[in-house]
Amino acid sequence: MSSIKLEPHEGSGRSKAVARKPLPVGSIIVQCQAHATVLLPEVKGHRCDTCHRISPTLQKCTGCAAYWYCSVDCQTLQWQTHHRRICKRFAKYTASLGYQALAPHEKLDALLLSHLVAQLEDINDARLATVTSLLPGPVESPAPPISCSPRIPESVVRETYARFGNNNFVIHSHLTTFGHGVFPLASRLFNHSCLPNAAAKYTLSASNVPRMDVVALRDIAQGEEICLPYLDPALLQSRQQIFQLTYGFECRCPSCLFFEKVGPIPSPPTDTIQRDELALKLTQFIKATPHDGLTLTAATVSFPNDLLPIFHESFVTYVAQTFRDASHDGPYATALSSGETLLALYRLIYPPNYPQIGMHLLELAKTYWNSIVSENMDLASESAVKQECRRYLKDAKDILEIFGVEGDEDGPLVEIETLETLLQES
Ligand SMILES: [Zn+2]
Ligand SMILES: [Zn+2]
Ligand SMILES: [Zn+2]
């Protein structure tokens, strides 16, 4: 906390976190403990319900048969924090009509709310005050039924739930989401930007709940506001609506000001050939433009009008899908061209050093490597492809080393090392 201070935010009741001193790129700005977390259904029984680490030998809670732990310590910790108030009621609760009627994301919220409320001793509990001191969302939705007791009045549960939509975070490992969490300190400190100068990563350790580390993505000057992304900035058309409906604010970041200036984004062509031409034009434009400061901001004056359809969400989705489909087993020409287009898009949409750019650079390097392994190349082309592979790997490493290690063991930085060794030995 000593590296930041809270100041009033111009023109709103909110506050903002500003750097008290210069913060170098890659530094951890603040660490926040989770007040409550919940695992996505697809990783239940695969990750420990307390520390969220992956373990092949999880032990099931014999009381409810619905929570899994990697150790006695993890089980004891969760029992004392909230599970003792949930275990016996759990089966009846999840079978109830009220719970069954919920949509999947509401079920997740209901469990998270249960985990949070079950921790409260009474309504004077300090943890409750921490949560209710956060700003509520703009729309009050009815709180879902929860699995713990009526010790805590319904009005308090509702008040707690009103903070969920706009304050909770997704928890990820190697940038893949596996759960949701309540981190009141991070919610209180950081405002959103679509071009954030910081990002959240998670540390998982034995017998502990997950911890959020907020990392500086670039050098941050003294007095500069520190922002996090509340959602994926690549949701180019839907993000403003989500901000208004879920968060109750209008984003005025340099990227949003750019899109306000250019107006509605024209639809991309539906014809595949025309769409590929558009993609080619984009990569040519990027190659002809210097890399630094390529991210689009309101200050960008010279963006060609005929390229605007690339910012249509449907175009971003199309390119990402094409790359995903072809990057593992080919055709590699398709994978590499769509991969280049996606990289160009990410560089325009995301701020410099954004971890998703690093992950994509690694995917591109792996795709180049796969093409060497599976295609018969003459020595000259092989050496050219290896050079490309090395270049992407280096760019990936530069970005991902800033973000640092996240979540489970291994991960992208280890993958980079392995690929580097393969390239050296081949
Ligand atoms: Zn554990
Ligand atoms: Zn249980
Ligand atoms: Zn924005």
mmCIF file with all atom_site columns, N, CA and C in Angstrom, residues 88-142:
data_model
loop_
_atom_site.group_PDB
_atom_site.id
_atom_site.type_symbol
_atom_site.label_atom_id
_atom_site.label_alt_id
_atom_site.label_comp_id
_atom_site.label_asym_id
_atom_site.label_entity_id
_atom_site.label_seq_id
_atom_site.pdbx_PDB_ins_code
_atom_site.Cartn_x
_atom_site.Cartn_y
_atom_site.Cartn_z
_atom_site.occupancy
_atom_site.B_iso_or_equiv
_atom_site.pdbx_formal_charge
_atom_site.auth_seq_id
_atom_site.auth_comp_id
_atom_site.auth_asym_id
_atom_site.auth_atom_id
_atom_site.pdbx_PDB_model_num
ATOM 1   N N  . LYS A 1 88  ? -23.627 -29.188 5.841   1.00 0.00 ? 88  LYS A N  1
ATOM 2   C CA . LYS A 1 88  ? -24.820 -29.990 6.116   1.00 0.00 ? 88  LYS A CA 1
ATOM 3   C C  . LYS A 1 88  ? -26.009 -29.584 5.266   1.00 0.00 ? 88  LYS A C  1
ATOM 4   N N  . ARG A 1 89  ? -26.055 -28.324 4.871   1.00 0.00 ? 89  ARG A N  1
ATOM 5   C CA . ARG A 1 89  ? -27.207 -27.822 4.121   1.00 0.00 ? 89  ARG A CA 1
ATOM 6   C C  . ARG A 1 89  ? -27.029 -27.959 2.607   1.00 0.00 ? 89  ARG A C  1
ATOM 7   N N  . PHE A 1 90  ? -25.830 -28.313 2.183   1.00 0.00 ? 90  PHE A N  1
ATOM 8   C CA . PHE A 1 90  ? -25.476 -28.162 0.777   1.00 0.00 ? 90  PHE A CA 1
ATOM 9   C C  . PHE A 1 90  ? -26.342 -28.984 -0.186  1.00 0.00 ? 90  PHE A C  1
ATOM 10  N N  . ALA A 1 91  ? -26.550 -30.262 0.137   1.00 0.00 ? 91  ALA A N  1
ATOM 11  C CA . ALA A 1 91  ? -27.293 -31.145 -0.775  1.00 0.00 ? 91  ALA A CA 1
ATOM 12  C C  . ALA A 1 91  ? -28.720 -30.637 -0.962  1.00 0.00 ? 91  ALA A C  1
ATOM 13  N N  . LYS A 1 92  ? -29.364 -30.270 0.140   1.00 0.00 ? 92  LYS A N  1
ATOM 14  C CA . LYS A 1 92  ? -30.747 -29.798 0.081   1.00 0.00 ? 92  LYS A CA 1
ATOM 15  C C  . LYS A 1 92  ? -30.798 -28.473 -0.703  1.00 0.00 ? 92  LYS A C  1
ATOM 16  N N  . TYR A 1 93  ? -29.806 -27.656 -0.441  1.00 0.00 ? 93  TYR A N  1
ATOM 17  C CA . TYR A 1 93  ? -29.744 -26.349 -1.098  1.00 0.00 ? 93  TYR A CA 1
ATOM 18  C C  . TYR A 1 93  ? -29.628 -26.483 -2.617  1.00 0.00 ? 93  TYR A C  1
ATOM 19  N N  . THR A 1 94  ? -28.670 -27.297 -3.087  1.00 0.00 ? 94  THR A N  1
ATOM 20  C CA . THR A 1 94  ? -28.463 -27.395 -4.541  1.00 0.00 ? 94  THR A CA 1
ATOM 21  C C  . THR A 1 94  ? -29.619 -28.130 -5.232  1.00 0.00 ? 94  THR A C  1
ATOM 22  N N  . ALA A 1 95  ? -30.392 -28.894 -4.458  1.00 0.00 ? 95  ALA A N  1
ATOM 23  C CA . ALA A 1 95  ? -31.550 -29.578 -5.049  1.00 0.00 ? 95  ALA A CA 1
ATOM 24  C C  . ALA A 1 95  ? -32.787 -28.684 -5.029  1.00 0.00 ? 95  ALA A C  1
ATOM 25  N N  . SER A 1 96  ? -32.702 -27.557 -4.320  1.00 0.00 ? 96  SER A N  1
ATOM 26  C CA . SER A 1 96  ? -33.889 -26.709 -4.150  1.00 0.00 ? 96  SER A CA 1
ATOM 27  C C  . SER A 1 96  ? -34.306 -26.070 -5.473  1.00 0.00 ? 96  SER A C  1
ATOM 28  N N  . LEU A 1 97  ? -35.613 -25.772 -5.580  1.00 0.00 ? 97  LEU A N  1
ATOM 29  C CA . LEU A 1 97  ? -36.127 -25.155 -6.806  1.00 0.00 ? 97  LEU A CA 1
ATOM 30  C C  . LEU A 1 97  ? -35.493 -23.795 -7.032  1.00 0.00 ? 97  LEU A C  1
ATOM 31  N N  . GLY A 1 98  ? -35.322 -23.056 -5.941  1.00 0.00 ? 98  GLY A N  1
ATOM 32  C CA . GLY A 1 98  ? -34.740 -21.714 -6.045  1.00 0.00 ? 98  GLY A CA 1
ATOM 33  C C  . GLY A 1 98  ? -33.366 -21.746 -6.690  1.00 0.00 ? 98  GLY A C  1
ATOM 34  N N  . TYR A 1 99  ? -32.541 -22.709 -6.279  1.00 0.00 ? 99  TYR A N  1
ATOM 35  C CA . TYR A 1 99  ? -31.184 -22.812 -6.834  1.00 0.00 ? 99  TYR A CA 1
ATOM 36  C C  . TYR A 1 99  ? -31.232 -23.356 -8.256  1.00 0.00 ? 99  TYR A C  1
ATOM 37  N N  . GLN A 1 100 ? -32.062 -24.377 -8.451  1.00 0.00 ? 100 GLN A N  1
ATOM 38  C CA . GLN A 1 100 ? -32.157 -25.020 -9.764  1.00 0.00 ? 100 GLN A CA 1
ATOM 39  C C  . GLN A 1 100 ? -32.622 -24.064 -10.858 1.00 0.00 ? 100 GLN A C  1
ATOM 40  N N  . ALA A 1 101 ? -33.425 -23.066 -10.458 1.00 0.00 ? 101 ALA A N  1
ATOM 41  C CA . ALA A 1 101 ? -33.974 -22.133 -11.451 1.00 0.00 ? 101 ALA A CA 1
ATOM 42  C C  . ALA A 1 101 ? -32.932 -21.119 -11.925 1.00 0.00 ? 101 ALA A C  1
ATOM 43  N N  . LEU A 1 102 ? -31.779 -21.065 -11.259 1.00 0.00 ? 102 LEU A N  1
ATOM 44  C CA . LEU A 1 102 ? -30.778 -20.043 -11.600 1.00 0.00 ? 102 LEU A CA 1
ATOM 45  C C  . LEU A 1 102 ? -30.018 -20.399 -12.880 1.00 0.00 ? 102 LEU A C  1
ATOM 46  N N  . ALA A 1 103 ? -29.622 -19.356 -13.609 1.00 0.00 ? 103 ALA A N  1
ATOM 47  C CA . ALA A 1 103 ? -28.741 -19.539 -14.776 1.00 0.00 ? 103 ALA A CA 1
ATOM 48  C C  . ALA A 1 103 ? -27.353 -19.924 -14.249 1.00 0.00 ? 103 ALA A C  1
ATOM 49  N N  . PRO A 1 104 ? -26.512 -20.571 -15.091 1.00 0.00 ? 104 PRO A N  1
ATOM 50  C CA . PRO A 1 104 ? -25.196 -21.012 -14.604 1.00 0.00 ? 104 PRO A CA 1
ATOM 51  C C  . PRO A 1 104 ? -24.383 -19.907 -13.905 1.00 0.00 ? 104 PRO A C  1
ATOM 52  N N  . HIS A 1 105 ? -24.361 -18.693 -14.474 1.00 0.00 ? 105 HIS A N  1
ATOM 53  C CA . HIS A 1 105 ? -23.557 -17.637 -13.819 1.00 0.00 ? 105 HIS A CA 1
ATOM 54  C C  . HIS A 1 105 ? -24.179 -17.199 -12.501 1.00 0.00 ? 105 HIS A C  1
ATOM 55  N N  . GLU A 1 106 ? -25.509 -17.323 -12.396 1.00 0.00 ? 106 GLU A N  1
ATOM 56  C CA . GLU A 1 106 ? -26.167 -16.966 -11.133 1.00 0.00 ? 106 GLU A CA 1
ATOM 57  C C  . GLU A 1 106 ? -25.889 -18.033 -10.062 1.00 0.00 ? 106 GLU A C  1
ATOM 58  N N  . LYS A 1 107 ? -25.805 -19.286 -10.500 1.00 0.00 ? 107 LYS A N  1
ATOM 59  C CA . LYS A 1 107 ? -25.465 -20.363 -9.556  1.00 0.00 ? 107 LYS A CA 1
ATOM 60  C C  . LYS A 1 107 ? -24.086 -20.089 -8.953  1.00 0.00 ? 107 LYS A C  1
ATOM 61  N N  . LEU A 1 108 ? -23.178 -19.654 -9.812  1.00 0.00 ? 108 LEU A N  1
ATOM 62  C CA . LEU A 1 108 ? -21.821 -19.363 -9.361  1.00 0.00 ? 108 LEU A CA 1
ATOM 63  C C  . LEU A 1 108 ? -21.835 -18.208 -8.346  1.00 0.00 ? 108 LEU A C  1
ATOM 64  N N  . ASP A 1 109 ? -22.608 -17.176 -8.668  1.00 0.00 ? 109 ASP A N  1
ATOM 65  C CA . ASP A 1 109 ? -22.757 -16.036 -7.750  1.00 0.00 ? 109 ASP A CA 1
ATOM 66  C C  . ASP A 1 109 ? -23.365 -16.497 -6.426  1.00 0.00 ? 109 ASP A C  1
ATOM 67  N N  . ALA A 1 110 ? -24.357 -17.397 -6.515  1.00 0.00 ? 110 ALA A N  1
ATOM 68  C CA . ALA A 1 110 ? -25.038 -17.871 -5.312  1.00 0.00 ? 110 ALA A CA 1
ATOM 69  C C  . ALA A 1 110 ? -24.056 -18.610 -4.398  1.00 0.00 ? 110 ALA A C  1
ATOM 70  N N  . LEU A 1 111 ? -23.165 -19.396 -4.995  1.00 0.00 ? 111 LEU A N  1
ATOM 71  C CA . LEU A 1 111 ? -22.173 -20.131 -4.197  1.00 0.00 ? 111 LEU A CA 1
ATOM 72  C C  . LEU A 1 111 ? -21.157 -19.173 -3.591  1.00 0.00 ? 111 LEU A C  1
ATOM 73  N N  . LEU A 1 112 ? -20.720 -18.205 -4.405  1.00 0.00 ? 112 LEU A N  1
ATOM 74  C CA . LEU A 1 112 ? -19.753 -17.222 -3.914  1.00 0.00 ? 112 LEU A CA 1
ATOM 75  C C  . LEU A 1 112 ? -20.362 -16.417 -2.760  1.00 0.00 ? 112 LEU A C  1
ATOM 76  N N  . LEU A 1 113 ? -21.617 -16.040 -2.928  1.00 0.00 ? 113 LEU A N  1
ATOM 77  C CA . LEU A 1 113 ? -22.322 -15.292 -1.883  1.00 0.00 ? 113 LEU A CA 1
ATOM 78  C C  . LEU A 1 113 ? -22.435 -16.147 -0.619  1.00 0.00 ? 113 LEU A C  1
ATOM 79  N N  . SER A 1 114 ? -22.718 -17.430 -0.802  1.00 0.00 ? 114 SER A N  1
ATOM 80  C CA . SER A 1 114 ? -22.794 -18.350 0.344   1.00 0.00 ? 114 SER A CA 1
ATOM 81  C C  . SER A 1 114 ? -21.447 -18.382 1.077   1.00 0.00 ? 114 SER A C  1
ATOM 82  N N  . HIS A 1 115 ? -20.365 -18.518 0.302   1.00 0.00 ? 115 HIS A N  1
ATOM 83  C CA . HIS A 1 115 ? -19.031 -18.585 0.915   1.00 0.00 ? 115 HIS A CA 1
ATOM 84  C C  . HIS A 1 115 ? -18.727 -17.306 1.696   1.00 0.00 ? 115 HIS A C  1
ATOM 85  N N  . LEU A 1 116 ? -19.180 -16.182 1.177   1.00 0.00 ? 116 LEU A N  1
ATOM 86  C CA . LEU A 1 116 ? -18.899 -14.901 1.818   1.00 0.00 ? 116 LEU A CA 1
ATOM 87  C C  . LEU A 1 116 ? -19.748 -14.726 3.080   1.00 0.00 ? 116 LEU A C  1
ATOM 88  N N  . VAL A 1 117 ? -21.060 -14.957 2.941   1.00 0.00 ? 117 VAL A N  1
ATOM 89  C CA . VAL A 1 117 ? -21.977 -14.719 4.064   1.00 0.00 ? 117 VAL A CA 1
ATOM 90  C C  . VAL A 1 117 ? -21.716 -15.702 5.216   1.00 0.00 ? 117 VAL A C  1
ATOM 91  N N  . ALA A 1 118 ? -21.347 -16.951 4.858   1.00 0.00 ? 118 ALA A N  1
ATOM 92  C CA . ALA A 1 118 ? -21.105 -17.953 5.904   1.00 0.00 ? 118 ALA A CA 1
ATOM 93  C C  . ALA A 1 118 ? -19.920 -17.585 6.796   1.00 0.00 ? 118 ALA A C  1
ATOM 94  N N  . GLN A 1 119 ? -19.079 -16.663 6.332   1.00 0.00 ? 119 GLN A N  1
ATOM 95  C CA . GLN A 1 119 ? -17.920 -16.268 7.146   1.00 0.00 ? 119 GLN A CA 1
ATOM 96  C C  . GLN A 1 119 ? -18.290 -15.261 8.223   1.00 0.00 ? 119 GLN A C  1
ATOM 97  N N  . LEU A 1 120 ? -19.432 -14.603 8.054   1.00 0.00 ? 120 LEU A N  1
ATOM 98  C CA . LEU A 1 120 ? -19.773 -13.507 8.954   1.00 0.00 ? 120 LEU A CA 1
ATOM 99  C C  . LEU A 1 120 ? -20.279 -14.038 10.289  1.00 0.00 ? 120 LEU A C  1
ATOM 100 N N  . GLU A 1 121 ? -19.727 -13.517 11.352  1.00 0.00 ? 121 GLU A N  1
ATOM 101 C CA . GLU A 1 121 ? -20.171 -13.937 12.679  1.00 0.00 ? 121 GLU A CA 1
ATOM 102 C C  . GLU A 1 121 ? -21.528 -13.310 12.983  1.00 0.00 ? 121 GLU A C  1
ATOM 103 N N  . ASP A 1 122 ? -21.651 -12.020 12.681  1.00 0.00 ? 122 ASP A N  1
ATOM 104 C CA . ASP A 1 122 ? -22.908 -11.305 12.871  1.00 0.00 ? 122 ASP A CA 1
ATOM 105 C C  . ASP A 1 122 ? -22.861 -10.074 11.983  1.00 0.00 ? 122 ASP A C  1
ATOM 106 N N  . ILE A 1 123 ? -23.868 -9.228  12.086  1.00 0.00 ? 123 ILE A N  1
ATOM 107 C CA . ILE A 1 123 ? -23.887 -8.090  11.163  1.00 0.00 ? 123 ILE A CA 1
ATOM 108 C C  . ILE A 1 123 ? -22.873 -7.005  11.535  1.00 0.00 ? 123 ILE A C  1
ATOM 109 N N  . ASN A 1 124 ? -22.203 -7.166  12.658  1.00 0.00 ? 124 ASN A N  1
ATOM 110 C CA . ASN A 1 124 ? -21.155 -6.195  13.013  1.00 0.00 ? 124 ASN A CA 1
ATOM 111 C C  . ASN A 1 124 ? -19.769 -6.642  12.549  1.00 0.00 ? 124 ASN A C  1
ATOM 112 N N  . ASP A 1 125 ? -19.742 -7.770  11.851  1.00 0.00 ? 125 ASP A N  1
ATOM 113 C CA . ASP A 1 125 ? -18.468 -8.313  11.375  1.00 0.00 ? 125 ASP A CA 1
ATOM 114 C C  . ASP A 1 125 ? -17.751 -7.305  10.470  1.00 0.00 ? 125 ASP A C  1
ATOM 115 N N  . ALA A 1 126 ? -16.470 -7.091  10.746  1.00 0.00 ? 126 ALA A N  1
ATOM 116 C CA . ALA A 1 126 ? -15.696 -6.106  9.971   1.00 0.00 ? 126 ALA A CA 1
ATOM 117 C C  . ALA A 1 126 ? -15.627 -6.466  8.492   1.00 0.00 ? 126 ALA A C  1
ATOM 118 N N  . ARG A 1 127 ? -15.655 -7.785  8.178   1.00 0.00 ? 127 ARG A N  1
ATOM 119 C CA . ARG A 1 127 ? -15.560 -8.198  6.783   1.00 0.00 ? 127 ARG A CA 1
ATOM 120 C C  . ARG A 1 127 ? -16.768 -7.727  5.977   1.00 0.00 ? 127 ARG A C  1
ATOM 121 N N  . LEU A 1 128 ? -17.901 -7.637  6.661   1.00 0.00 ? 128 LEU A N  1
ATOM 122 C CA . LEU A 1 128 ? -19.112 -7.159  5.997   1.00 0.00 ? 128 LEU A CA 1
ATOM 123 C C  . LEU A 1 128 ? -18.958 -5.681  5.649   1.00 0.00 ? 128 LEU A C  1
ATOM 124 N N  . ALA A 1 129 ? -18.446 -4.911  6.596   1.00 0.00 ? 129 ALA A N  1
ATOM 125 C CA . ALA A 1 129 ? -18.256 -3.478  6.368   1.00 0.00 ? 129 ALA A CA 1
ATOM 126 C C  . ALA A 1 129 ? -17.321 -3.238  5.186   1.00 0.00 ? 129 ALA A C  1
ATOM 127 N N  . THR A 1 130 ? -16.281 -4.085  5.065   1.00 0.00 ? 130 THR A N  1
ATOM 128 C CA . THR A 1 130 ? -15.330 -3.930  3.958   1.00 0.00 ? 130 THR A CA 1
ATOM 129 C C  . THR A 1 130 ? -16.037 -4.096  2.619   1.00 0.00 ? 130 THR A C  1
ATOM 130 N N  . VAL A 1 131 ? -16.921 -5.080  2.563   1.00 0.00 ? 131 VAL A N  1
ATOM 131 C CA . VAL A 1 131 ? -17.612 -5.337  1.292   1.00 0.00 ? 131 VAL A CA 1
ATOM 132 C C  . VAL A 1 131 ? -18.659 -4.263  1.013   1.00 0.00 ? 131 VAL A C  1
ATOM 133 N N  . THR A 1 132 ? -19.445 -3.919  2.020   1.00 0.00 ? 132 THR A N  1
ATOM 134 C CA . THR A 1 132 ? -20.530 -2.957  1.769   1.00 0.00 ? 132 THR A CA 1
ATOM 135 C C  . THR A 1 132 ? -20.005 -1.525  1.609   1.00 0.00 ? 132 THR A C  1
ATOM 136 N N  . SER A 1 133 ? -18.713 -1.302  1.908   1.00 0.00 ? 133 SER A N  1
ATOM 137 C CA . SER A 1 133 ? -18.165 0.031   1.661   1.00 0.00 ? 133 SER A CA 1
ATOM 138 C C  . SER A 1 133 ? -17.887 0.245   0.168   1.00 0.00 ? 133 SER A C  1
ATOM 139 N N  . LEU A 1 134 ? -17.947 -0.842  -0.613  1.00 0.00 ? 134 LEU A N  1
ATOM 140 C CA . LEU A 1 134 ? -17.744 -0.717  -2.061  1.00 0.00 ? 134 LEU A CA 1
ATOM 141 C C  . LEU A 1 134 ? -19.006 -0.115  -2.690  1.00 0.00 ? 134 LEU A C  1
ATOM 142 N N  . LEU A 1 135 ? -18.836 0.469   -3.892  1.00 0.00 ? 135 LEU A N  1
ATOM 143 C CA . LEU A 1 135 ? -20.001 1.037   -4.566  1.00 0.00 ? 135 LEU A CA 1
ATOM 144 C C  . LEU A 1 135 ? -20.881 -0.094  -5.099  1.00 0.00 ? 135 LEU A C  1
ATOM 145 N N  . PRO A 1 136 ? -22.206 0.011   -4.906  1.00 0.00 ? 136 PRO A N  1
ATOM 146 C CA . PRO A 1 136 ? -23.079 -1.025  -5.469  1.00 0.00 ? 136 PRO A CA 1
ATOM 147 C C  . PRO A 1 136 ? -23.198 -0.855  -6.980  1.00 0.00 ? 136 PRO A C  1
ATOM 148 N N  . GLY A 1 137 ? -23.663 -1.881  -7.669  1.00 0.00 ? 137 GLY A N  1
ATOM 149 C CA . GLY A 1 137 ? -23.905 -1.793  -9.111  1.00 0.00 ? 137 GLY A CA 1
ATOM 150 C C  . GLY A 1 137 ? -25.092 -0.886  -9.385  1.00 0.00 ? 137 GLY A C  1
ATOM 151 N N  . PRO A 1 138 ? -25.279 -0.472  -10.656 1.00 0.00 ? 138 PRO A N  1
ATOM 152 C CA . PRO A 1 138 ? -26.353 0.472   -10.977 1.00 0.00 ? 138 PRO A CA 1
ATOM 153 C C  . PRO A 1 138 ? -27.747 -0.164  -10.932 1.00 0.00 ? 138 PRO A C  1
ATOM 154 N N  . VAL A 1 139 ? -27.803 -1.475  -11.112 1.00 0.00 ? 139 VAL A N  1
ATOM 155 C CA . VAL A 1 139 ? -29.108 -2.150  -11.127 1.00 0.00 ? 139 VAL A CA 1
ATOM 156 C C  . VAL A 1 139 ? -29.174 -3.086  -9.927  1.00 0.00 ? 139 VAL A C  1
ATOM 157 N N  . GLU A 1 140 ? -30.257 -2.992  -9.169  1.00 0.00 ? 140 GLU A N  1
ATOM 158 C CA . GLU A 1 140 ? -30.375 -3.914  -8.046  1.00 0.00 ? 140 GLU A CA 1
ATOM 159 C C  . GLU A 1 140 ? -31.122 -5.159  -8.496  1.00 0.00 ? 140 GLU A C  1
ATOM 160 N N  . SER A 1 141 ? -30.437 -6.296  -8.498  1.00 0.00 ? 141 SER A N  1
ATOM 161 C CA . SER A 1 141 ? -31.135 -7.534  -8.843  1.00 0.00 ? 141 SER A CA 1
ATOM 162 C C  . SER A 1 141 ? -31.365 -8.311  -7.554  1.00 0.00 ? 141 SER A C  1
ATOM 163 N N  . PRO A 1 142 ? -32.415 -9.132  -7.540  1.00 0.00 ? 142 PRO A N  1
ATOM 164 C CA . PRO A 1 142 ? -32.707 -9.891  -6.316  1.00 0.00 ? 142 PRO A CA 1
ATOM 165 C C  . PRO A 1 142 ? -31.562 -10.845 -5.996  1.00 0.00 ? 142 PRO A C  1
#
